Amino acid sequence: MDIQFNTDNSLTHVSGVAERVEAHLRERLARFEERLTRLEVHVGDTNGPKGGPEDIACTIEARPRGGAPLSASAEAADVDAAVRSASSKLVTVLDRHFGKSDRHGR
């Protein structure tokens, strides 16, 4: 499973964030690893330099083998919290998706 990490140009001073995000996602989504080809993580600051509470947005798109992309999004005060929240939502989406396909013999 490949992981692509993308940020907008308004996020600065986030050294090592890509490595932390990848480690978190590999741990959190380990049970789906054989069923996914790629994860795309998009992180951005919705308010830019103005700041504000919970202005970091994260969208994670999972690409199942032979299926349509699935995604989950979240907003939080910092990158790590936004990624944790979005990954929790994605686990629910993947459980639902793969649970249905397992029940239907796909």
PDB file of N, CA, C and O in Angstrom, residues 33-86:
ATOM      1  N   GLU A  33      -4.468  -3.510   4.669  1.00  0.00           N
ATOM      2  CA  GLU A  33      -3.324  -3.249   3.787  1.00  0.00           C
ATOM      3  C   GLU A  33      -3.349  -4.084   2.501  1.00  0.00           C
ATOM      4  O   GLU A  33      -3.056  -3.575   1.422  1.00  0.00           O
ATOM      5  N   GLU A  34      -3.708  -5.343   2.576  1.00  0.00           N
ATOM      6  CA  GLU A  34      -3.735  -6.197   1.392  1.00  0.00           C
ATOM      7  C   GLU A  34      -4.869  -5.834   0.434  1.00  0.00           C
ATOM      8  O   GLU A  34      -4.830  -6.198  -0.730  1.00  0.00           O
ATOM      9  N   ARG A  35      -5.867  -5.131   0.933  1.00  0.00           N
ATOM     10  CA  ARG A  35      -7.026  -4.793   0.110  1.00  0.00           C
ATOM     11  C   ARG A  35      -6.941  -3.396  -0.502  1.00  0.00           C
ATOM     12  O   ARG A  35      -7.785  -3.017  -1.307  1.00  0.00           O
ATOM     13  N   LEU A  36      -5.943  -2.618  -0.096  1.00  0.00           N
ATOM     14  CA  LEU A  36      -5.802  -1.240  -0.577  1.00  0.00           C
ATOM     15  C   LEU A  36      -4.547  -1.100  -1.423  1.00  0.00           C
ATOM     16  O   LEU A  36      -3.505  -1.645  -1.074  1.00  0.00           O
ATOM     17  N   THR A  37      -4.652  -0.348  -2.496  1.00  0.00           N
ATOM     18  CA  THR A  37      -3.469  -0.096  -3.323  1.00  0.00           C
ATOM     19  C   THR A  37      -2.765   1.192  -2.911  1.00  0.00           C
ATOM     20  O   THR A  37      -1.548   1.273  -2.952  1.00  0.00           O
ATOM     21  N   ARG A  38      -3.565   2.183  -2.502  1.00  0.00           N
ATOM     22  CA  ARG A  38      -2.962   3.492  -2.208  1.00  0.00           C
ATOM     23  C   ARG A  38      -3.837   4.291  -1.260  1.00  0.00           C
ATOM     24  O   ARG A  38      -5.063   4.165  -1.263  1.00  0.00           O
ATOM     25  N   LEU A  39      -3.186   5.107  -0.452  1.00  0.00           N
ATOM     26  CA  LEU A  39      -3.857   6.119   0.361  1.00  0.00           C
ATOM     27  C   LEU A  39      -3.330   7.469  -0.080  1.00  0.00           C
ATOM     28  O   LEU A  39      -2.123   7.643  -0.259  1.00  0.00           O
ATOM     29  N   GLU A  40      -4.231   8.411  -0.257  1.00  0.00           N
ATOM     30  CA  GLU A  40      -3.828   9.791  -0.536  1.00  0.00           C
ATOM     31  C   GLU A  40      -4.304  10.648   0.622  1.00  0.00           C
ATOM     32  O   GLU A  40      -5.493  10.670   0.935  1.00  0.00           O
ATOM     33  N   VAL A  41      -3.366  11.336   1.251  1.00  0.00           N
ATOM     34  CA  VAL A  41      -3.666  12.185   2.395  1.00  0.00           C
ATOM     35  C   VAL A  41      -3.492  13.632   1.962  1.00  0.00           C
ATOM     36  O   VAL A  41      -2.427  14.018   1.466  1.00  0.00           O
ATOM     37  N   HIS A  42      -4.535  14.431   2.131  1.00  0.00           N
ATOM     38  CA  HIS A  42      -4.495  15.851   1.793  1.00  0.00           C
ATOM     39  C   HIS A  42      -4.738  16.642   3.072  1.00  0.00           C
ATOM     40  O   HIS A  42      -5.776  16.475   3.717  1.00  0.00           O
ATOM     41  N   VAL A  43      -3.780  17.495   3.422  1.00  0.00           N
ATOM     42  CA  VAL A  43      -3.877  18.309   4.625  1.00  0.00           C
ATOM     43  C   VAL A  43      -3.702  19.769   4.240  1.00  0.00           C
ATOM     44  O   VAL A  43      -2.813  20.103   3.454  1.00  0.00           O
ATOM     45  N   GLY A  44      -4.560  20.623   4.787  1.00  0.00           N
ATOM     46  CA  GLY A  44      -4.460  22.043   4.487  1.00  0.00           C
ATOM     47  C   GLY A  44      -5.006  22.898   5.602  1.00  0.00           C
ATOM     48  O   GLY A  44      -5.773  22.441   6.444  1.00  0.00           O
ATOM     49  N   ASP A  45      -4.596  24.135   5.601  1.00  0.00           N
ATOM     50  CA  ASP A  45      -5.056  25.115   6.572  1.00  0.00           C
ATOM     51  C   ASP A  45      -6.180  25.915   5.912  1.00  0.00           C
ATOM     52  O   ASP A  45      -5.944  26.670   4.978  1.00  0.00           O
ATOM     53  N   THR A  46      -7.399  25.740   6.393  1.00  0.00           N
ATOM     54  CA  THR A  46      -8.554  26.360   5.738  1.00  0.00           C
ATOM     55  C   THR A  46      -8.578  27.880   5.865  1.00  0.00           C
ATOM     56  O   THR A  46      -9.148  28.551   5.014  1.00  0.00           O
ATOM     57  N   ASN A  47      -7.971  28.418   6.922  1.00  0.00           N
ATOM     58  CA  ASN A  47      -7.971  29.868   7.125  1.00  0.00           C
ATOM     59  C   ASN A  47      -6.654  30.528   6.752  1.00  0.00           C
ATOM     60  O   ASN A  47      -6.521  31.738   6.901  1.00  0.00           O
ATOM     61  N   GLY A  48      -5.686  29.745   6.341  1.00  0.00           N
ATOM     62  CA  GLY A  48      -4.390  30.306   5.982  1.00  0.00           C
ATOM     63  C   GLY A  48      -3.738  31.023   7.146  1.00  0.00           C
ATOM     64  O   GLY A  48      -3.835  30.595   8.289  1.00  0.00           O
ATOM     65  N   PRO A  49      -3.098  32.154   6.889  1.00  0.00           N
ATOM     66  CA  PRO A  49      -2.364  32.859   7.942  1.00  0.00           C
ATOM     67  C   PRO A  49      -3.266  33.507   8.997  1.00  0.00           C
ATOM     68  O   PRO A  49      -2.794  33.927  10.040  1.00  0.00           O
ATOM     69  N   LYS A  50      -4.571  33.589   8.752  1.00  0.00           N
ATOM     70  CA  LYS A  50      -5.478  34.204   9.730  1.00  0.00           C
ATOM     71  C   LYS A  50      -5.605  33.367  10.992  1.00  0.00           C
ATOM     72  O   LYS A  50      -5.910  33.886  12.049  1.00  0.00           O
ATOM     73  N   GLY A  51      -5.406  32.069  10.872  1.00  0.00           N
ATOM     74  CA  GLY A  51      -5.524  31.188  12.028  1.00  0.00           C
ATOM     75  C   GLY A  51      -6.968  30.968  12.417  1.00  0.00           C
ATOM     76  O   GLY A  51      -7.894  31.347  11.710  1.00  0.00           O
ATOM     77  N   GLY A  52      -7.151  30.320  13.541  1.00  0.00           N
ATOM     78  CA  GLY A  52      -8.488  30.038  14.021  1.00  0.00           C
ATOM     79  C   GLY A  52      -8.559  28.644  14.601  1.00  0.00           C
ATOM     80  O   GLY A  52      -7.694  27.809  14.351  1.00  0.00           O
ATOM     81  N   PRO A  53      -9.597  28.384  15.373  1.00  0.00           N
ATOM     82  CA  PRO A  53      -9.729  27.060  15.983  1.00  0.00           C
ATOM     83  C   PRO A  53     -10.148  26.025  14.944  1.00  0.00           C
ATOM     84  O   PRO A  53     -10.953  26.314  14.051  1.00  0.00           O
ATOM     85  N   GLU A  54      -9.572  24.869  15.062  1.00  0.00           N
ATOM     86  CA  GLU A  54      -9.900  23.744  14.194  1.00  0.00           C
ATOM     87  C   GLU A  54      -9.915  24.122  12.717  1.00  0.00           C
ATOM     88  O   GLU A  54     -10.872  23.867  11.998  1.00  0.00           O
ATOM     89  N   ASP A  55      -8.821  24.743  12.277  1.00  0.00           N
ATOM     90  CA  ASP A  55      -8.756  25.173  10.887  1.00  0.00           C
ATOM     91  C   ASP A  55      -7.854  24.301  10.019  1.00  0.00           C
ATOM     92  O   ASP A  55      -7.610  24.623   8.868  1.00  0.00           O
ATOM     93  N   ILE A  56      -7.394  23.171  10.564  1.00  0.00           N
ATOM     94  CA  ILE A  56      -6.608  22.231   9.773  1.00  0.00           C
ATOM     95  C   ILE A  56      -7.541  21.135   9.277  1.00  0.00           C
ATOM     96  O   ILE A  56      -8.180  20.446  10.058  1.00  0.00           O
ATOM     97  N   ALA A  57      -7.635  21.008   7.963  1.00  0.00           N
ATOM     98  CA  ALA A  57      -8.514  20.010   7.352  1.00  0.00           C
ATOM     99  C   ALA A  57      -7.678  18.858   6.812  1.00  0.00           C
ATOM    100  O   ALA A  57      -6.598  19.071   6.255  1.00  0.00           O
ATOM    101  N   CYS A  58      -8.188  17.637   6.983  1.00  0.00           N
ATOM    102  CA  CYS A  58      -7.521  16.447   6.469  1.00  0.00           C
ATOM    103  C   CYS A  58      -8.546  15.587   5.741  1.00  0.00           C
ATOM    104  O   CYS A  58      -9.619  15.308   6.279  1.00  0.00           O
ATOM    105  N   THR A  59      -8.204  15.182   4.544  1.00  0.00           N
ATOM    106  CA  THR A  59      -9.011  14.228   3.793  1.00  0.00           C
ATOM    107  C   THR A  59      -8.106  13.061   3.438  1.00  0.00           C
ATOM    108  O   THR A  59      -6.997  13.265   2.927  1.00  0.00           O
ATOM    109  N   ILE A  60      -8.579  11.862   3.722  1.00  0.00           N
ATOM    110  CA  ILE A  60      -7.833  10.651   3.377  1.00  0.00           C
ATOM    111  C   ILE A  60      -8.680   9.875   2.378  1.00  0.00           C
ATOM    112  O   ILE A  60      -9.836   9.554   2.648  1.00  0.00           O
ATOM    113  N   GLU A  61      -8.084   9.585   1.243  1.00  0.00           N
ATOM    114  CA  GLU A  61      -8.768   8.808   0.207  1.00  0.00           C
ATOM    115  C   GLU A  61      -8.087   7.452   0.101  1.00  0.00           C
ATOM    116  O   GLU A  61      -6.880   7.366  -0.099  1.00  0.00           O
ATOM    117  N   ALA A  62      -8.865   6.395   0.265  1.00  0.00           N
ATOM    118  CA  ALA A  62      -8.356   5.028   0.155  1.00  0.00           C
ATOM    119  C   ALA A  62      -8.801   4.454  -1.181  1.00  0.00           C
ATOM    120  O   ALA A  62      -9.943   4.653  -1.597  1.00  0.00           O
ATOM    121  N   ARG A  63      -7.908   3.747  -1.831  1.00  0.00           N
ATOM    122  CA  ARG A  63      -8.222   3.139  -3.116  1.00  0.00           C
ATOM    123  C   ARG A  63      -8.188   1.614  -2.975  1.00  0.00           C
ATOM    124  O   ARG A  63      -7.123   1.008  -2.970  1.00  0.00           O
ATOM    125  N   PRO A  64      -9.372   1.014  -2.843  1.00  0.00           N
ATOM    126  CA  PRO A  64      -9.438  -0.448  -2.762  1.00  0.00           C
ATOM    127  C   PRO A  64      -9.076  -1.083  -4.099  1.00  0.00           C
ATOM    128  O   PRO A  64      -9.331  -0.496  -5.158  1.00  0.00           O
ATOM    129  N   ARG A  65      -8.493  -2.268  -4.049  1.00  0.00           N
ATOM    130  CA  ARG A  65      -8.165  -3.001  -5.277  1.00  0.00           C
ATOM    131  C   ARG A  65      -9.451  -3.262  -6.058  1.00  0.00           C
ATOM    132  O   ARG A  65     -10.382  -3.848  -5.542  1.00  0.00           O
ATOM    133  N   GLY A  66      -9.492  -2.797  -7.287  1.00  0.00           N
ATOM    134  CA  GLY A  66     -10.620  -3.048  -8.158  1.00  0.00           C
ATOM    135  C   GLY A  66     -11.906  -2.353  -7.771  1.00  0.00           C
ATOM    136  O   GLY A  66     -12.974  -2.734  -8.220  1.00  0.00           O
ATOM    137  N   GLY A  67     -11.820  -1.318  -6.962  1.00  0.00           N
ATOM    138  CA  GLY A  67     -13.036  -0.631  -6.542  1.00  0.00           C
ATOM    139  C   GLY A  67     -12.911   0.874  -6.627  1.00  0.00           C
ATOM    140  O   GLY A  67     -11.840   1.418  -6.904  1.00  0.00           O
ATOM    141  N   ALA A  68     -14.009   1.536  -6.371  1.00  0.00           N
ATOM    142  CA  ALA A  68     -14.033   3.000  -6.381  1.00  0.00           C
ATOM    143  C   ALA A  68     -13.369   3.546  -5.120  1.00  0.00           C
ATOM    144  O   ALA A  68     -13.404   2.904  -4.064  1.00  0.00           O
ATOM    145  N   PRO A  69     -12.763   4.723  -5.197  1.00  0.00           N
ATOM    146  CA  PRO A  69     -12.127   5.333  -4.025  1.00  0.00           C
ATOM    147  C   PRO A  69     -13.141   5.612  -2.917  1.00  0.00           C
ATOM    148  O   PRO A  69     -14.296   5.934  -3.168  1.00  0.00           O
ATOM    149  N   LEU A  70     -12.664   5.502  -1.684  1.00  0.00           N
ATOM    150  CA  LEU A  70     -13.453   5.819  -0.495  1.00  0.00           C
ATOM    151  C   LEU A  70     -12.697   6.890   0.272  1.00  0.00           C
ATOM    152  O   LEU A  70     -11.464   6.901   0.277  1.00  0.00           O
ATOM    153  N   SER A  71     -13.420   7.794   0.938  1.00  0.00           N
ATOM    154  CA  SER A  71     -12.713   8.856   1.640  1.00  0.00           C
ATOM    155  C   SER A  71     -13.390   9.225   2.946  1.00  0.00           C
ATOM    156  O   SER A  71     -14.556   8.899   3.181  1.00  0.00           O
ATOM    157  N   ALA A  72     -12.617   9.923   3.778  1.00  0.00           N
ATOM    158  CA  ALA A  72     -13.111  10.460   5.037  1.00  0.00           C
ATOM    159  C   ALA A  72     -12.367  11.759   5.301  1.00  0.00           C
ATOM    160  O   ALA A  72     -11.193  11.897   4.946  1.00  0.00           O
ATOM    161  N   SER A  73     -13.053  12.709   5.921  1.00  0.00           N
ATOM    162  CA  SER A  73     -12.466  14.022   6.203  1.00  0.00           C
ATOM    163  C   SER A  73     -12.704  14.421   7.646  1.00  0.00           C
ATOM    164  O   SER A  73     -13.656  13.953   8.279  1.00  0.00           O
ATOM    165  N   ALA A  74     -11.835  15.303   8.133  1.00  0.00           N
ATOM    166  CA  ALA A  74     -11.994  15.833   9.486  1.00  0.00           C
ATOM    167  C   ALA A  74     -11.255  17.159   9.586  1.00  0.00           C
ATOM    168  O   ALA A  74     -10.368  17.450   8.780  1.00  0.00           O
ATOM    169  N   GLU A  75     -11.650  17.948  10.571  1.00  0.00           N
ATOM    170  CA  GLU A  75     -10.962  19.202  10.870  1.00  0.00           C
ATOM    171  C   GLU A  75     -10.566  19.188  12.336  1.00  0.00           C
ATOM    172  O   GLU A  75     -11.295  18.644  13.175  1.00  0.00           O
ATOM    173  N   ALA A  76      -9.421  19.792  12.636  1.00  0.00           N
ATOM    174  CA  ALA A  76      -8.934  19.847  14.012  1.00  0.00           C
ATOM    175  C   ALA A  76      -7.987  21.032  14.156  1.00  0.00           C
ATOM    176  O   ALA A  76      -7.713  21.745  13.189  1.00  0.00           O
ATOM    177  N   ALA A  77      -7.489  21.202  15.363  1.00  0.00           N
ATOM    178  CA  ALA A  77      -6.606  22.329  15.650  1.00  0.00           C
ATOM    179  C   ALA A  77      -5.187  22.118  15.134  1.00  0.00           C
ATOM    180  O   ALA A  77      -4.457  23.084  14.911  1.00  0.00           O
ATOM    181  N   ASP A  78      -4.761  20.860  14.952  1.00  0.00           N
ATOM    182  CA  ASP A  78      -3.421  20.599  14.432  1.00  0.00           C
ATOM    183  C   ASP A  78      -3.456  19.413  13.465  1.00  0.00           C
ATOM    184  O   ASP A  78      -4.444  18.686  13.392  1.00  0.00           O
ATOM    185  N   VAL A  79      -2.379  19.239  12.734  1.00  0.00           N
ATOM    186  CA  VAL A  79      -2.309  18.225  11.686  1.00  0.00           C
ATOM    187  C   VAL A  79      -2.514  16.828  12.254  1.00  0.00           C
ATOM    188  O   VAL A  79      -3.293  16.037  11.726  1.00  0.00           O
ATOM    189  N   ASP A  80      -1.811  16.511  13.342  1.00  0.00           N
ATOM    190  CA  ASP A  80      -1.896  15.163  13.900  1.00  0.00           C
ATOM    191  C   ASP A  80      -3.310  14.824  14.354  1.00  0.00           C
ATOM    192  O   ASP A  80      -3.794  13.717  14.114  1.00  0.00           O
ATOM    193  N   ALA A  81      -3.983  15.756  14.994  1.00  0.00           N
ATOM    194  CA  ALA A  81      -5.358  15.515  15.448  1.00  0.00           C
ATOM    195  C   ALA A  81      -6.309  15.352  14.271  1.00  0.00           C
ATOM    196  O   ALA A  81      -7.198  14.497  14.294  1.00  0.00           O
ATOM    197  N   ALA A  82      -6.115  16.143  13.227  1.00  0.00           N
ATOM    198  CA  ALA A  82      -6.967  16.033  12.042  1.00  0.00           C
ATOM    199  C   ALA A  82      -6.771  14.673  11.363  1.00  0.00           C
ATOM    200  O   ALA A  82      -7.740  14.030  10.949  1.00  0.00           O
ATOM    201  N   VAL A  83      -5.529  14.220  11.281  1.00  0.00           N
ATOM    202  CA  VAL A  83      -5.242  12.918  10.668  1.00  0.00           C
ATOM    203  C   VAL A  83      -5.831  11.793  11.514  1.00  0.00           C
ATOM    204  O   VAL A  83      -6.435  10.860  10.979  1.00  0.00           O
ATOM    205  N   ARG A  84      -5.676  11.864  12.826  1.00  0.00           N
ATOM    206  CA  ARG A  84      -6.247  10.831  13.705  1.00  0.00           C
ATOM    207  C   ARG A  84      -7.761  10.754  13.549  1.00  0.00           C
ATOM    208  O   ARG A  84      -8.328   9.664  13.450  1.00  0.00           O
ATOM    209  N   SER A  85      -8.409  11.889  13.511  1.00  0.00           N
ATOM    210  CA  SER A  85      -9.856  11.913  13.383  1.00  0.00           C
ATOM    211  C   SER A  85     -10.305  11.375  12.023  1.00  0.00           C
ATOM    212  O   SER A  85     -11.234  10.559  11.936  1.00  0.00           O
ATOM    213  N   ALA A  86      -9.656  11.813  10.959  1.00  0.00           N
ATOM    214  CA  ALA A  86     -10.011  11.334   9.621  1.00  0.00           C
ATOM    215  C   ALA A  86      -9.738   9.843   9.478  1.00  0.00           C
ATOM    216  O   ALA A  86     -10.519   9.114   8.854  1.00  0.00           O
TER     217      ALA A  86
END
